[in-house]
PDB file of C-alpha atoms in Angstrom:
ATOM      1  CA  HIS A   1       0.000   0.000   0.000  1.00 74.00           C
ATOM      2  CA  VAL A   2       1.319   3.443  -0.861  1.00 83.00           C
ATOM      3  CA  GLN A   3       0.160   6.915   0.114  1.00 90.00           C
ATOM      4  CA  LEU A   4       1.048  10.232  -1.458  1.00 94.00           C
ATOM      5  CA  VAL A   5       0.916  13.457   0.533  1.00 96.00           C
ATOM      6  CA  GLU A   6       1.298  16.859  -1.119  1.00 97.00           C
ATOM      7  CA  SER A   7       2.368  20.092   0.551  1.00 97.00           C
ATOM      8  CA  GLY A   8       3.615  23.543  -0.367  1.00 97.00           C
ATOM      9  CA  GLY A   9       0.573  25.082  -1.967  1.00 97.00           C
ATOM     10  CA  GLY A  10      -0.604  28.581  -1.142  1.00 97.00           C
ATOM     11  CA  SER A  11      -1.437  31.999  -2.485  1.00 98.00           C
ATOM     12  CA  VAL A  12       1.073  34.016  -4.469  1.00 98.00           C
ATOM     13  CA  GLN A  13       1.089  37.033  -6.735  1.00 98.00           C
ATOM     14  CA  ALA A  14       1.599  36.692 -10.459  1.00 98.00           C
ATOM     15  CA  GLY A  15       5.276  36.350 -11.254  1.00 98.00           C
ATOM     16  CA  GLY A  16       6.027  34.646  -7.967  1.00 98.00           C
ATOM     17  CA  SER A  17       7.223  31.149  -7.187  1.00 98.00           C
ATOM     18  CA  LEU A  18       6.126  28.136  -5.178  1.00 98.00           C
ATOM     19  CA  ARG A  19       7.607  24.707  -4.621  1.00 98.00           C
ATOM     20  CA  LEU A  20       5.270  21.775  -4.175  1.00 98.00           C
ATOM     21  CA  SER A  21       6.398  18.616  -2.433  1.00 98.00           C
ATOM     22  CA  CYS A  22       4.979  15.118  -2.514  1.00 97.00           C
ATOM     23  CA  GLU A  23       6.014  12.432  -0.063  1.00 94.00           C
ATOM     24  CA  VAL A  24       5.502   8.832  -1.077  1.00 89.00           C
ATOM     25  CA  ILE A  25       4.739   6.862   2.085  1.00 87.00           C
ATOM     26  CA  GLY A  26       4.710   3.126   2.452  1.00 80.00           C
ATOM     27  CA  TYR A  27       7.166   0.263   2.371  1.00 60.00           C
ATOM     28  CA  SER A  28       6.436  -0.336  -1.316  1.00 62.00           C
ATOM     29  CA  GLY A  29       6.675   3.327  -2.313  1.00 55.00           C
ATOM     30  CA  GLN A  30      10.056   2.765  -3.880  1.00 59.00           C
ATOM     31  CA  ILE A  31       8.611   0.654  -6.678  1.00 75.00           C
ATOM     32  CA  TYR A  32       6.265   3.398  -7.860  1.00 83.00           C
ATOM     33  CA  GLY A  33       9.031   5.038  -9.811  1.00 86.00           C
ATOM     34  CA  CYS A  34       6.973   6.869 -12.424  1.00 91.00           C
ATOM     35  CA  ARG A  35       5.461  10.010 -10.929  1.00 94.00           C
ATOM     36  CA  GLY A  36       3.729  13.129 -12.042  1.00 96.00           C
ATOM     37  CA  TRP A  37       2.016  16.345 -11.145  1.00 98.00           C
ATOM     38  CA  PHE A  38      -1.493  17.094 -12.354  1.00 98.00           C
ATOM     39  CA  ARG A  39      -3.838  20.014 -11.769  1.00 98.00           C
ATOM     40  CA  GLN A  40      -7.547  20.573 -11.865  1.00 98.00           C
ATOM     41  CA  VAL A  41      -9.900  23.520 -11.651  1.00 97.00           C
ATOM     42  CA  PRO A  42     -13.569  23.062 -10.774  1.00 94.00           C
ATOM     43  CA  GLY A  43     -15.675  21.995 -13.719  1.00 95.00           C
ATOM     44  CA  ARG A  44     -12.736  20.913 -15.840  1.00 95.00           C
ATOM     45  CA  GLU A  45     -10.799  17.724 -16.392  1.00 95.00           C
ATOM     46  CA  ARG A  46      -7.575  17.026 -14.557  1.00 96.00           C
ATOM     47  CA  ASP A  47      -4.614  18.037 -16.714  1.00 96.00           C
ATOM     48  CA  LYS A  48      -1.123  16.605 -16.703  1.00 97.00           C
ATOM     49  CA  VAL A  49       1.494  19.191 -15.750  1.00 98.00           C
ATOM     50  CA  ALA A  50       4.768  17.271 -15.592  1.00 98.00           C
ATOM     51  CA  THR A  51       6.048  13.727 -15.235  1.00 97.00           C
ATOM     52  CA  ILE A  52       9.290  12.049 -14.281  1.00 95.00           C
ATOM     53  CA  ASP A  53      10.230   8.413 -14.630  1.00 92.00           C
ATOM     54  CA  SER A  54      12.658   6.188 -12.782  1.00 88.00           C
ATOM     55  CA  ASP A  55      15.684   7.232 -14.833  1.00 90.00           C
ATOM     56  CA  GLY A  56      14.885  10.934 -14.482  1.00 92.00           C
ATOM     57  CA  SER A  57      13.369  11.546 -17.892  1.00 94.00           C
ATOM     58  CA  THR A  58      10.801  14.343 -17.739  1.00 96.00           C
ATOM     59  CA  THR A  59       7.862  15.628 -19.725  1.00 97.00           C
ATOM     60  CA  TYR A  60       6.004  18.941 -19.412  1.00 97.00           C
ATOM     61  CA  SER A  61       2.793  20.365 -20.729  1.00 97.00           C
ATOM     62  CA  ASP A  62       3.301  23.215 -23.176  1.00 97.00           C
ATOM     63  CA  SER A  63       1.655  25.654 -20.774  1.00 97.00           C
ATOM     64  CA  VAL A  64       4.330  25.193 -18.094  1.00 98.00           C
ATOM     65  CA  LYS A  65       7.407  24.378 -20.150  1.00 98.00           C
ATOM     66  CA  GLY A  66      10.264  26.676 -19.189  1.00 97.00           C
ATOM     67  CA  ARG A  67       8.553  27.804 -15.970  1.00 98.00           C
ATOM     68  CA  PHE A  68       8.030  24.607 -13.953  1.00 98.00           C
ATOM     69  CA  THR A  69      10.579  21.940 -13.033  1.00 98.00           C
ATOM     70  CA  ILE A  70       9.776  18.463 -11.760  1.00 98.00           C
ATOM     71  CA  SER A  71      12.386  16.608  -9.727  1.00 97.00           C
ATOM     72  CA  LYS A  72      12.887  13.757  -7.293  1.00 93.00           C
ATOM     73  CA  SER A  73      14.992  13.328  -4.189  1.00 91.00           C
ATOM     74  CA  GLY A  74      15.729   9.764  -3.267  1.00 85.00           C
ATOM     75  CA  ARG A  75      12.903   7.261  -3.556  1.00 83.00           C
ATOM     76  CA  TYR A  76      10.225   9.014  -1.614  1.00 89.00           C
ATOM     77  CA  LEU A  77      10.180  12.734  -2.441  1.00 93.00           C
ATOM     78  CA  LEU A  78       8.823  14.455  -5.524  1.00 95.00           C
ATOM     79  CA  TYR A  79       8.921  18.195  -6.178  1.00 98.00           C
ATOM     80  CA  LEU A  80       7.448  20.746  -8.538  1.00 98.00           C
ATOM     81  CA  GLN A  81       9.254  24.069  -8.665  1.00 98.00           C
ATOM     82  CA  MET A  82       6.909  26.642 -10.136  1.00 98.00           C
ATOM     83  CA  ASN A  83       8.326  29.988 -11.289  1.00 98.00           C
ATOM     84  CA  SER A  84       6.801  32.926 -13.137  1.00 98.00           C
ATOM     85  CA  LEU A  85       3.365  31.904 -11.924  1.00 98.00           C
ATOM     86  CA  ARG A  86       0.312  33.176 -13.765  1.00 98.00           C
ATOM     87  CA  PRO A  87      -3.321  33.463 -12.701  1.00 98.00           C
ATOM     88  CA  GLU A  88      -4.163  30.627 -15.090  1.00 97.00           C
ATOM     89  CA  ASP A  89      -1.937  28.333 -12.998  1.00 98.00           C
ATOM     90  CA  THR A  90      -4.516  28.556 -10.210  1.00 98.00           C
ATOM     91  CA  ALA A  91      -5.727  25.011  -9.517  1.00 98.00           C
ATOM     92  CA  MET A  92      -5.649  22.097  -7.133  1.00 98.00           C
ATOM     93  CA  TYR A  93      -2.381  20.287  -7.727  1.00 98.00           C
ATOM     94  CA  TYR A  94      -2.102  16.528  -7.287  1.00 98.00           C
ATOM     95  CA  CYS A  95       0.850  14.187  -7.335  1.00 97.00           C
ATOM     96  CA  ALA A  96       0.479  10.714  -8.753  1.00 95.00           C
ATOM     97  CA  ALA A  97       2.543   7.542  -8.969  1.00 92.00           C
ATOM     98  CA  GLU A  98       2.553   4.291 -10.898  1.00 90.00           C
ATOM     99  CA  PRO A  99       5.019   1.436 -11.424  1.00 88.00           C
ATOM    100  CA  CYS A 100       7.114   2.279 -14.459  1.00 89.00           C
ATOM    101  CA  VAL A 101       6.479  -1.135 -15.981  1.00 88.00           C
ATOM    102  CA  TYR A 102       3.048   0.250 -16.900  1.00 89.00           C
ATOM    103  CA  CYS A 103       4.273   3.576 -18.265  1.00 92.00           C
ATOM    104  CA  SER A 104       6.162   5.039 -21.195  1.00 90.00           C
ATOM    105  CA  GLY A 105       7.094   8.609 -22.012  1.00 88.00           C
ATOM    106  CA  GLY A 106       5.114  10.076 -19.157  1.00 89.00           C
ATOM    107  CA  ASP A 107       1.902   8.223 -19.961  1.00 91.00           C
ATOM    108  CA  CYS A 108       0.703   5.087 -18.197  1.00 92.00           C
ATOM    109  CA  TYR A 109      -1.359   2.459 -20.009  1.00 90.00           C
ATOM    110  CA  ASN A 110      -4.097   2.416 -17.408  1.00 88.00           C
ATOM    111  CA  GLY A 111      -3.430   5.876 -16.075  1.00 90.00           C
ATOM    112  CA  TYR A 112      -1.833   6.764 -12.788  1.00 93.00           C
ATOM    113  CA  ASN A 113      -3.571   4.826 -10.052  1.00 90.00           C
ATOM    114  CA  TYR A 114      -2.073   6.310  -6.914  1.00 91.00           C
ATOM    115  CA  TRP A 115      -2.964   9.865  -6.025  1.00 95.00           C
ATOM    116  CA  GLY A 116      -2.551  12.358  -3.244  1.00 96.00           C
ATOM    117  CA  ARG A 117      -5.392  14.515  -1.971  1.00 97.00           C
ATOM    118  CA  GLY A 118      -4.070  17.680  -3.543  1.00 97.00           C
ATOM    119  CA  THR A 119      -2.737  21.062  -2.532  1.00 98.00           C
ATOM    120  CA  GLN A 120      -4.312  24.345  -3.638  1.00 98.00           C
ATOM    121  CA  VAL A 121      -2.314  26.916  -5.590  1.00 98.00           C
ATOM    122  CA  THR A 122      -3.849  30.346  -6.083  1.00 98.00           C
ATOM    123  CA  VAL A 123      -2.178  33.015  -8.216  1.00 98.00           C
ATOM    124  CA  SER A 124      -3.602  36.532  -8.250  1.00 97.00           C
TER     125      SER A 124
END
């Protein structure tokens, strides 16, 4: 069993920065090597923001490329550094994980199945 817990959200002015963290908890967390950040606003579908796989390869959505950076520290920590924030970045941000055997190039065949509860980011 694995749990994901996000932190680091908050309110910031446009142009500012935030760093989101996601802790993967559980004895089997180390095998969920493919991880990502997603975001969702009310009434819309959840969008993929960035992904990272077990060898460190990353993908980014076009809307955040050059502003956001996804990274890992060890087996259990995932980060999203968000710079030059814009009002349209306002959303609930979720981290997700999945064994890399089911994933390729940032996409997983049956989707990401392990999710945190989210952390709110508000940019004004």
